[in-house]
PDB file of C-alpha atoms in Angstrom:
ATOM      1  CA  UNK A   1       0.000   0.000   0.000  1.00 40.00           C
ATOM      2  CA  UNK A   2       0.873   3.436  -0.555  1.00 45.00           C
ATOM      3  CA  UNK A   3       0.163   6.346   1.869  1.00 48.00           C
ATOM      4  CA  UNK A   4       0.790  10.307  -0.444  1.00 59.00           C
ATOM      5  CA  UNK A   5       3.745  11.873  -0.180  1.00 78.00           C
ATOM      6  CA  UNK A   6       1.817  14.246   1.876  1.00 89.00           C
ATOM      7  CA  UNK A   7       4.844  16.128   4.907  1.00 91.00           C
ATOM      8  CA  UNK A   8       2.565  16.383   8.064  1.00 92.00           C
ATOM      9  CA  UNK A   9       5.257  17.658   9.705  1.00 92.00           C
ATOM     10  CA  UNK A  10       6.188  20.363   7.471  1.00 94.00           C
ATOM     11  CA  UNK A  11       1.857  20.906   7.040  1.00 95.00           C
ATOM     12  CA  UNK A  12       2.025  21.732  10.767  1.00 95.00           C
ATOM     13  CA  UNK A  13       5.362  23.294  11.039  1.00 94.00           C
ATOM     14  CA  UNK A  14       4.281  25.987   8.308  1.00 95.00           C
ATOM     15  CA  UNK A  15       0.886  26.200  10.820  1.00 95.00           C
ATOM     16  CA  UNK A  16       3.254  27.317  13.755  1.00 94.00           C
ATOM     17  CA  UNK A  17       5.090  29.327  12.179  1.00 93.00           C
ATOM     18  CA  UNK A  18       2.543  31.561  10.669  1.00 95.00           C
ATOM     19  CA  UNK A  19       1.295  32.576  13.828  1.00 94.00           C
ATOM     20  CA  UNK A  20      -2.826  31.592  12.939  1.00 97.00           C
ATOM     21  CA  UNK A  21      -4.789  31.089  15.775  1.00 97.00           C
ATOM     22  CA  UNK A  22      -6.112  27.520  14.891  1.00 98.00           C
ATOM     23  CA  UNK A  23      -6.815  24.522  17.281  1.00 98.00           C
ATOM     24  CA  UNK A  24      -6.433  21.383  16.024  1.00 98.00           C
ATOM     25  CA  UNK A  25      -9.977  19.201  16.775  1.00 98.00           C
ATOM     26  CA  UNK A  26     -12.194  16.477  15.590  1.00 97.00           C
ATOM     27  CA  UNK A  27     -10.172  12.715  15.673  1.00 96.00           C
ATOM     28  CA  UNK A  28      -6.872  14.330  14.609  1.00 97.00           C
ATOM     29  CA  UNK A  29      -6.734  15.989  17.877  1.00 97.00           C
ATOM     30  CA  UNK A  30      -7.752  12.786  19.919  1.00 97.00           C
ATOM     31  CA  UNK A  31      -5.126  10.561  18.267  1.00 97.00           C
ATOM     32  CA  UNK A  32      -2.154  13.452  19.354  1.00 97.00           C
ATOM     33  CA  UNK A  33      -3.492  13.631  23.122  1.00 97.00           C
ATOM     34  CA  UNK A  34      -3.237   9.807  23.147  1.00 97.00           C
ATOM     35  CA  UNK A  35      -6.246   8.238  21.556  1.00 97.00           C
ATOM     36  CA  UNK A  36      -6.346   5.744  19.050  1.00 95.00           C
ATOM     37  CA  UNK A  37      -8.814   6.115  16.681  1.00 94.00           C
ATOM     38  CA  UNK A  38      -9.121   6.450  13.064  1.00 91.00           C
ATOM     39  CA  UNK A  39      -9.708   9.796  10.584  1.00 91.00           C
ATOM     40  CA  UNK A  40      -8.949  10.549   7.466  1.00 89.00           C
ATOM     41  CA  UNK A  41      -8.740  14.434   7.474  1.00 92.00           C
ATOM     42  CA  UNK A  42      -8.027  17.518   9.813  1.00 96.00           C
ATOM     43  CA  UNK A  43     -10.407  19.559  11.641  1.00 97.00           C
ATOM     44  CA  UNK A  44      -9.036  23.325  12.739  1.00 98.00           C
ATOM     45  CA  UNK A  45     -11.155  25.836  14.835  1.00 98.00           C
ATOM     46  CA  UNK A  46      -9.837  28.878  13.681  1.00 98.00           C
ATOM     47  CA  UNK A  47     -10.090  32.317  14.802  1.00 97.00           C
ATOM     48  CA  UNK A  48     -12.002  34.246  11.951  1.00 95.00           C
ATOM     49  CA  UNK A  49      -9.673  37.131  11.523  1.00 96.00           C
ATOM     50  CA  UNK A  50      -6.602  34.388  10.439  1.00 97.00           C
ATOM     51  CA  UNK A  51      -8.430  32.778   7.444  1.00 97.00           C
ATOM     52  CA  UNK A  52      -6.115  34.634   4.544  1.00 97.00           C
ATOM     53  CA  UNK A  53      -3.311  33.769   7.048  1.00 97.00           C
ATOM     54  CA  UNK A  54      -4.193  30.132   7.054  1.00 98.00           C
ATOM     55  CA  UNK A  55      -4.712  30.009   3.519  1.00 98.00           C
ATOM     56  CA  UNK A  56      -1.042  31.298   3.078  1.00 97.00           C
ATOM     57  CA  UNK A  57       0.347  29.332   5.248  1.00 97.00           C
ATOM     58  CA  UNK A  58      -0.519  25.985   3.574  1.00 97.00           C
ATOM     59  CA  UNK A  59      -0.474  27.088  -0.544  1.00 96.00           C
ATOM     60  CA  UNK A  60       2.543  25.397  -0.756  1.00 95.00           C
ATOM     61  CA  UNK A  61       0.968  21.713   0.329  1.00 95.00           C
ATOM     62  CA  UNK A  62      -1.164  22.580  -2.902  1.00 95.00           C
ATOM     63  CA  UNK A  63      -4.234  23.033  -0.381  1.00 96.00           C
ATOM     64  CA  UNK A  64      -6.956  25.250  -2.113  1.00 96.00           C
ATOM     65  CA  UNK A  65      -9.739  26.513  -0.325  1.00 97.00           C
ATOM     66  CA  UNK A  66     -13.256  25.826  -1.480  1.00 96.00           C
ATOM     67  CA  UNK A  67     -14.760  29.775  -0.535  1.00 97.00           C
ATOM     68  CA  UNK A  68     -13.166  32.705  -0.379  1.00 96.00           C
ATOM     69  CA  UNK A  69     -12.749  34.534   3.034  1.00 96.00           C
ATOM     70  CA  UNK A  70     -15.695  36.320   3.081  1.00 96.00           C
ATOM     71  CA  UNK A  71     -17.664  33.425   1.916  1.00 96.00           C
ATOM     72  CA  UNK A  72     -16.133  31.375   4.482  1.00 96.00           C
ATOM     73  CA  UNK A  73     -16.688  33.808   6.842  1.00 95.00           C
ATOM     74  CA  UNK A  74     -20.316  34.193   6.068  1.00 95.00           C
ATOM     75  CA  UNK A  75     -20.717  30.518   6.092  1.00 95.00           C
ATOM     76  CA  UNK A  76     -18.360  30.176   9.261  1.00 95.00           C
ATOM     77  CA  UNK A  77     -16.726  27.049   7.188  1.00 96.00           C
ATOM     78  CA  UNK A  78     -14.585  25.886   4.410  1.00 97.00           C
ATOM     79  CA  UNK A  79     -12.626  23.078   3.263  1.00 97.00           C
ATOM     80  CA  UNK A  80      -8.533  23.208   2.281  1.00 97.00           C
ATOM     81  CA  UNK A  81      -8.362  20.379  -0.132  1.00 94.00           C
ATOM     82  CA  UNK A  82      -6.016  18.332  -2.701  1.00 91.00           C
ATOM     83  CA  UNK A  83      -5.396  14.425  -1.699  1.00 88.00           C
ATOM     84  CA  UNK A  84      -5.787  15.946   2.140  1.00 93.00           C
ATOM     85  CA  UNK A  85      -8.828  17.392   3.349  1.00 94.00           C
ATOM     86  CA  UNK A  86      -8.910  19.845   6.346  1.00 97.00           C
ATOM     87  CA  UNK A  87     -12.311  21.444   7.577  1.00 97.00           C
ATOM     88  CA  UNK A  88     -11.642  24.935   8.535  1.00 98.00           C
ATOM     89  CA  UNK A  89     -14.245  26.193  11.391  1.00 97.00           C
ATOM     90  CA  UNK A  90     -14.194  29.718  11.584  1.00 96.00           C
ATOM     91  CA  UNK A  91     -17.034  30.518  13.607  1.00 92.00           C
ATOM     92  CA  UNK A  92     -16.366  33.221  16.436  1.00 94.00           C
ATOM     93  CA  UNK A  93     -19.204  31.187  18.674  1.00 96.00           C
ATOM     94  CA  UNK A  94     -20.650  28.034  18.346  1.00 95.00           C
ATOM     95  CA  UNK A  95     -23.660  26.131  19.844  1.00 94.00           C
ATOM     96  CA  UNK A  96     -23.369  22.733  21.067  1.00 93.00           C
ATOM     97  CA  UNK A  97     -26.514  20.804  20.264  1.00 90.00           C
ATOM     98  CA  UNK A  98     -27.630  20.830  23.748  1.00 87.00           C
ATOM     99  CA  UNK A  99     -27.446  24.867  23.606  1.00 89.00           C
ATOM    100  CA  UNK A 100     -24.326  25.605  25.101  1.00 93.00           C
ATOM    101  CA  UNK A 101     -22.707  28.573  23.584  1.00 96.00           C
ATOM    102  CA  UNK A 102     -19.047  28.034  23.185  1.00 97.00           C
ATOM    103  CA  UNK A 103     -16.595  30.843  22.607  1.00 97.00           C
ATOM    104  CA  UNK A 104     -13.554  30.495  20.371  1.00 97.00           C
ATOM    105  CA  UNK A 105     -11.612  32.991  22.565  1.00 97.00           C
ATOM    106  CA  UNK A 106     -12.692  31.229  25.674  1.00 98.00           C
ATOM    107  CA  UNK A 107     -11.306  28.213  24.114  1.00 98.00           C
ATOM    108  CA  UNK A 108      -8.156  29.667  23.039  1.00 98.00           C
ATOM    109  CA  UNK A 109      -7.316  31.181  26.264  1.00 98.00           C
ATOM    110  CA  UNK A 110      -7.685  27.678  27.854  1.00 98.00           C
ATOM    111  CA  UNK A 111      -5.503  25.865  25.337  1.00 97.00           C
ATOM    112  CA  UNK A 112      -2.929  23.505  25.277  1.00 96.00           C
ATOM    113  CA  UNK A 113       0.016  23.322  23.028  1.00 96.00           C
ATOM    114  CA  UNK A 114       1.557  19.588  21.725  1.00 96.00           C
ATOM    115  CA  UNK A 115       4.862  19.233  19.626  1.00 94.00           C
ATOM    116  CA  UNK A 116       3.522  17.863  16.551  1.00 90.00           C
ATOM    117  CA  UNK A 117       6.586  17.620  14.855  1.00 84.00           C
ATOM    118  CA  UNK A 118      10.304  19.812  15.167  1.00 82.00           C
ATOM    119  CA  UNK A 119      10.045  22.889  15.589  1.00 85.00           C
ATOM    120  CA  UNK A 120       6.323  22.341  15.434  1.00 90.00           C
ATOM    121  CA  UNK A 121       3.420  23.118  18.229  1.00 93.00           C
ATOM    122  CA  UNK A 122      -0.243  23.181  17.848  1.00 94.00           C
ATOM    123  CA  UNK A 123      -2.746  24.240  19.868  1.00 96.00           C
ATOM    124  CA  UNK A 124      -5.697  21.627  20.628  1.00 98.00           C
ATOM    125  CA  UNK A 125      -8.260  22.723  23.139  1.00 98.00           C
ATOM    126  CA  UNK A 126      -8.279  21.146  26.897  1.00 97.00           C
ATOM    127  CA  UNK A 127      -9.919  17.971  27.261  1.00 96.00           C
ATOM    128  CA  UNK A 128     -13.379  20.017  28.801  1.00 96.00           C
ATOM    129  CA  UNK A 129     -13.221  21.985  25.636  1.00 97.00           C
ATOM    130  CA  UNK A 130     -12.262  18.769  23.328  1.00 97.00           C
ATOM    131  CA  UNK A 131     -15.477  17.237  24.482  1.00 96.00           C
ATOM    132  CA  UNK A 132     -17.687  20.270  24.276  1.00 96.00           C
ATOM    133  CA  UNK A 133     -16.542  20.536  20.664  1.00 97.00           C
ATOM    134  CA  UNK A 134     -17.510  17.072  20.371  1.00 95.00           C
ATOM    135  CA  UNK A 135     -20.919  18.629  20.773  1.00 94.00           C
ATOM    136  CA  UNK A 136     -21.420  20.470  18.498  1.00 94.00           C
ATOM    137  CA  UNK A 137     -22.481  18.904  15.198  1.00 91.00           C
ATOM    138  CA  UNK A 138     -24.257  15.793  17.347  1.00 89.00           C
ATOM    139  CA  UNK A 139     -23.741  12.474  15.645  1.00 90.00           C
ATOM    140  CA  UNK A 140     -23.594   9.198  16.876  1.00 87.00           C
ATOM    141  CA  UNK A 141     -19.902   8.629  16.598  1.00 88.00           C
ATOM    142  CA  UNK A 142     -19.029  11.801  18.974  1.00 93.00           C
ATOM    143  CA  UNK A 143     -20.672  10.150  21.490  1.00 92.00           C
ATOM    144  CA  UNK A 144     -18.131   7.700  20.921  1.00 92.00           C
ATOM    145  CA  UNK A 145     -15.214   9.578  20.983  1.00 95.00           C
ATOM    146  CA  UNK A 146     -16.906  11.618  24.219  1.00 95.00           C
ATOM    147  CA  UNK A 147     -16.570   8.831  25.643  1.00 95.00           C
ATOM    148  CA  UNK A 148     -12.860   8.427  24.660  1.00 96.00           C
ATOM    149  CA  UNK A 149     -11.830  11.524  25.932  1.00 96.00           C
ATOM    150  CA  UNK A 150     -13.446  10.837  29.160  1.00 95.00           C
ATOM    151  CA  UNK A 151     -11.531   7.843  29.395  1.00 96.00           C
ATOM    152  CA  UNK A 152      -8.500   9.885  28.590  1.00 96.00           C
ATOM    153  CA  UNK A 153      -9.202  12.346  31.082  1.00 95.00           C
ATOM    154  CA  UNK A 154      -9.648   9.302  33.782  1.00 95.00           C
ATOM    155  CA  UNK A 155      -6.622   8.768  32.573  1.00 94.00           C
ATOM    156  CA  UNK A 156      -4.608  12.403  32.755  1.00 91.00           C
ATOM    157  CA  UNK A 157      -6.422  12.669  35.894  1.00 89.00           C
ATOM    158  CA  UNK A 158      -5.031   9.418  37.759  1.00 83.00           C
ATOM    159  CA  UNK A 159      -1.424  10.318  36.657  1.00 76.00           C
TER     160      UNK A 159
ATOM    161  CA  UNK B   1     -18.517  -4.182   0.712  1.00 68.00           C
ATOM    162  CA  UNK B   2     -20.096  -2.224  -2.432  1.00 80.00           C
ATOM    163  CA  UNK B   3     -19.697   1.590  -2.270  1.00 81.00           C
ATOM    164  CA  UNK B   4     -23.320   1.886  -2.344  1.00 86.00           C
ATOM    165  CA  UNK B   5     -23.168  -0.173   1.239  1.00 86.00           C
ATOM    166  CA  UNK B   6     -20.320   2.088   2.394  1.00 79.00           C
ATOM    167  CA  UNK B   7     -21.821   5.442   1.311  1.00 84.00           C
ATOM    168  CA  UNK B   8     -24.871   4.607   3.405  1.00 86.00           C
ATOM    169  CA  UNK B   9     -22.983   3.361   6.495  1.00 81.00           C
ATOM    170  CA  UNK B  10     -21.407   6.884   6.264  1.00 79.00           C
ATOM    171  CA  UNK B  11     -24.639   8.619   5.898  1.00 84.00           C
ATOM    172  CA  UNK B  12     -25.440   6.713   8.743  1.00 80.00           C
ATOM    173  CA  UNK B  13     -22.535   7.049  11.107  1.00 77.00           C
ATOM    174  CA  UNK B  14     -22.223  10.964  10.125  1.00 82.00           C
ATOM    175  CA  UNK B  15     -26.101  11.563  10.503  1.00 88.00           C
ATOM    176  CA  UNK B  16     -26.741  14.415  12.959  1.00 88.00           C
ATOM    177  CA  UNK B  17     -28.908  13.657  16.408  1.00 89.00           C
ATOM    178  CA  UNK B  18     -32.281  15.195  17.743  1.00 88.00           C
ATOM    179  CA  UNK B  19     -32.236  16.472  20.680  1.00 86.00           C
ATOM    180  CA  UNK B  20     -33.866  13.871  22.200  1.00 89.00           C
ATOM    181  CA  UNK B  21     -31.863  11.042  20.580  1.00 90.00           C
ATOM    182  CA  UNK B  22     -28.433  13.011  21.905  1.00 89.00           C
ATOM    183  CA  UNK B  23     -30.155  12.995  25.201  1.00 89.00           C
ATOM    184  CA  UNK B  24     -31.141   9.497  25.193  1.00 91.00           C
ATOM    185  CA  UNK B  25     -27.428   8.362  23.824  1.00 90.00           C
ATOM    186  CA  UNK B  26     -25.608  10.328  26.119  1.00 90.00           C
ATOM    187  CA  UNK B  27     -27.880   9.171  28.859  1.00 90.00           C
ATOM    188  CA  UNK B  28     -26.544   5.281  28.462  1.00 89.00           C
ATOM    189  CA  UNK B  29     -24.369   4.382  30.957  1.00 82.00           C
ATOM    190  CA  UNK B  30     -21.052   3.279  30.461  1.00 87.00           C
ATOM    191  CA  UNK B  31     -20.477   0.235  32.102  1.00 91.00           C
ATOM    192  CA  UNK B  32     -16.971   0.680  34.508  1.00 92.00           C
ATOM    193  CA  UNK B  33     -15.453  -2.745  32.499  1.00 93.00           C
ATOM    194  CA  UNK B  34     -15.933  -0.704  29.392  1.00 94.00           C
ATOM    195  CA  UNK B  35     -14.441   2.113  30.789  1.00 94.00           C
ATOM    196  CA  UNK B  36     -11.525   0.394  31.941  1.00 95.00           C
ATOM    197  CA  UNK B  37     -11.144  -1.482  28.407  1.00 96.00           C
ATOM    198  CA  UNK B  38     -11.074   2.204  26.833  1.00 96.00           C
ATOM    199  CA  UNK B  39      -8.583   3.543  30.117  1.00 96.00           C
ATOM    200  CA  UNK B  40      -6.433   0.352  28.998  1.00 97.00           C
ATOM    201  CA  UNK B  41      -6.318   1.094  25.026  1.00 96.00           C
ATOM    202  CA  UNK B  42      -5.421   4.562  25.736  1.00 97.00           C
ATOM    203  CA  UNK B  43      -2.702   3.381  27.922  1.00 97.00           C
ATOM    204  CA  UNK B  44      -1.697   1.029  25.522  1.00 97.00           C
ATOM    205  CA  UNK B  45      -1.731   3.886  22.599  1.00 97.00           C
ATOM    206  CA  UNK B  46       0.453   6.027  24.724  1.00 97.00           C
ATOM    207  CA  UNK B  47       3.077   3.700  26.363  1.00 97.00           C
ATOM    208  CA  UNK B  48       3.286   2.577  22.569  1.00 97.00           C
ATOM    209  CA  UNK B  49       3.645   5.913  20.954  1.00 97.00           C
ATOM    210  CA  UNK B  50       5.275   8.665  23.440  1.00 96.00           C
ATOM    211  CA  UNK B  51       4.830  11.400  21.421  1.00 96.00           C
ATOM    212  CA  UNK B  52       1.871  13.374  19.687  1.00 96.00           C
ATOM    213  CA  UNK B  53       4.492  12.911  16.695  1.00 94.00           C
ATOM    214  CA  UNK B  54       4.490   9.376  16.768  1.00 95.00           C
ATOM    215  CA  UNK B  55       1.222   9.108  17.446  1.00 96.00           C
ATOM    216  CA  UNK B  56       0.112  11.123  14.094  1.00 95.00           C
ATOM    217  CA  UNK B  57       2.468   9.460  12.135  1.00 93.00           C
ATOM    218  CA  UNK B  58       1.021   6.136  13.249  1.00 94.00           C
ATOM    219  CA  UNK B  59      -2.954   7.149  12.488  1.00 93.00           C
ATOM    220  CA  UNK B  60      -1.697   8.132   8.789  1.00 91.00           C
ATOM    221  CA  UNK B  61      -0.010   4.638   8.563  1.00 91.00           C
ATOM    222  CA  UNK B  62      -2.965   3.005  10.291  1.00 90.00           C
ATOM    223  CA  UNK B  63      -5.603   4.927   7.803  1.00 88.00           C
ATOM    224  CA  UNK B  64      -3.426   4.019   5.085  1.00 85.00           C
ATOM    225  CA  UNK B  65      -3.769   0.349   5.707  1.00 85.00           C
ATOM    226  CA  UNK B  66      -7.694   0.641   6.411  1.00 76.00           C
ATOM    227  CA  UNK B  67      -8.333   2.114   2.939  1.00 73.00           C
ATOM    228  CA  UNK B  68      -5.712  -0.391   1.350  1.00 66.00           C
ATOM    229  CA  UNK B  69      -7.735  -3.268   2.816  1.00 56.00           C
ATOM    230  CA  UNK B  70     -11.115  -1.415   1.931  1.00 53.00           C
TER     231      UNK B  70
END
């Protein structure tokens, strides 16, 4: 089998460095804190003002967005896509689907930072945060990986 | 398994919740065995791979092989 020639490392070291405010989420973010489970793309949160940032920051992985800014903006998503898919959320607040409002900034501010790579750190949202974002688009398989990240945080927790 | 199987299994798995059926769902109780089977996996994962690095690196190998299989 043959995986692409796609550099994660690089993909995320150009991330750092450009300074974005972007957390990494969604199954991507549960397989760095220590969860095994399987995706096939990468979820960012990222804060709305940083989109033509973003955008610049990964052009050279060949990653083209599917909206323009203000489109995305409008929409509060987009998609970066060639062989790799990433799912841009740019909303400034989001509901769960139990109604609780969460705040990008509030999220943000509570962050935690993993070395990815050399010379590479990204921000993923605490483990409360993780699991409220897990919340927010309300299928069956985030209750699954709710229940992961509980586990995890069990885990963290008894350490 | 035909795409036609696959696309629906994804409709399925990626279909959003009521209210009430997120209530209900969350609501089941997680029995403390399978809580300590997930506890163990993750401690597995993590005594296995050290690093959020090698962790990564692993699920891209690991999705790899799924869809090679698929």
């Amino acid at each position: 089998m043959e995986g692409t020639d796609f550099d994660e490392a690089a993909f995320f070291r150009s991330i750092a460095g450009s300074g974005v405010r972007a957390l990494l989420i969604g199954r991507r973010a549960l397989v760095a804190l220590g969860v095994p489970v399987l995706t096939a793309d990468y979820d960012f949160w990222l804060h709305a003002d940083d989109v033509v940032a973003l955008n610049q920051a990964v052009e050279s992985f060949g990653l083209v967005p599917n909206r323009t800014p203000d489109e995305a903006r409008q929409v509060g998503r987009y998609v970066l896509e060639n062989d790799e898919h990433v799912d841009v959320l740019i909303a400034r607040v989001v509901k769960t689907v139990d109604r609780t409002t969460v705040v990008f900034d509030d999220v943000w501010s509570r962050r935690r930072e993993l070395e990815v790579a050399p010379d590479a750190r990204i921000a993923v949202p605490s483990l409360d945060d993780l699991i409220l974002t897990k919340r927010f688009a309300g299928r069956g398989k985030d209750i699954d990986d709710i229940r992961l990240l509980e586990a995890l945080r069990a885990e963290e927790g008894s350490q | 398994m035909t795409e036609r199987i696959r696309a629906r299994l994804k409709a399925i798995n990626d279909r959003t919740l009521s209210p009430a059926e997120w209530k209900a769902r969350m609501s089941l109780a997680v029995t403390s065995e399978e809580h300590e089977q997930d506890r163990e996996l993750i401690r597995w994962f993590r005594r296995r791979y050290t690093t959020p690095a090698d962790r990564l690196a692993y699920a891209r190998r690991a999705y790899a092989r799924w869809t090679w299989i698929r």
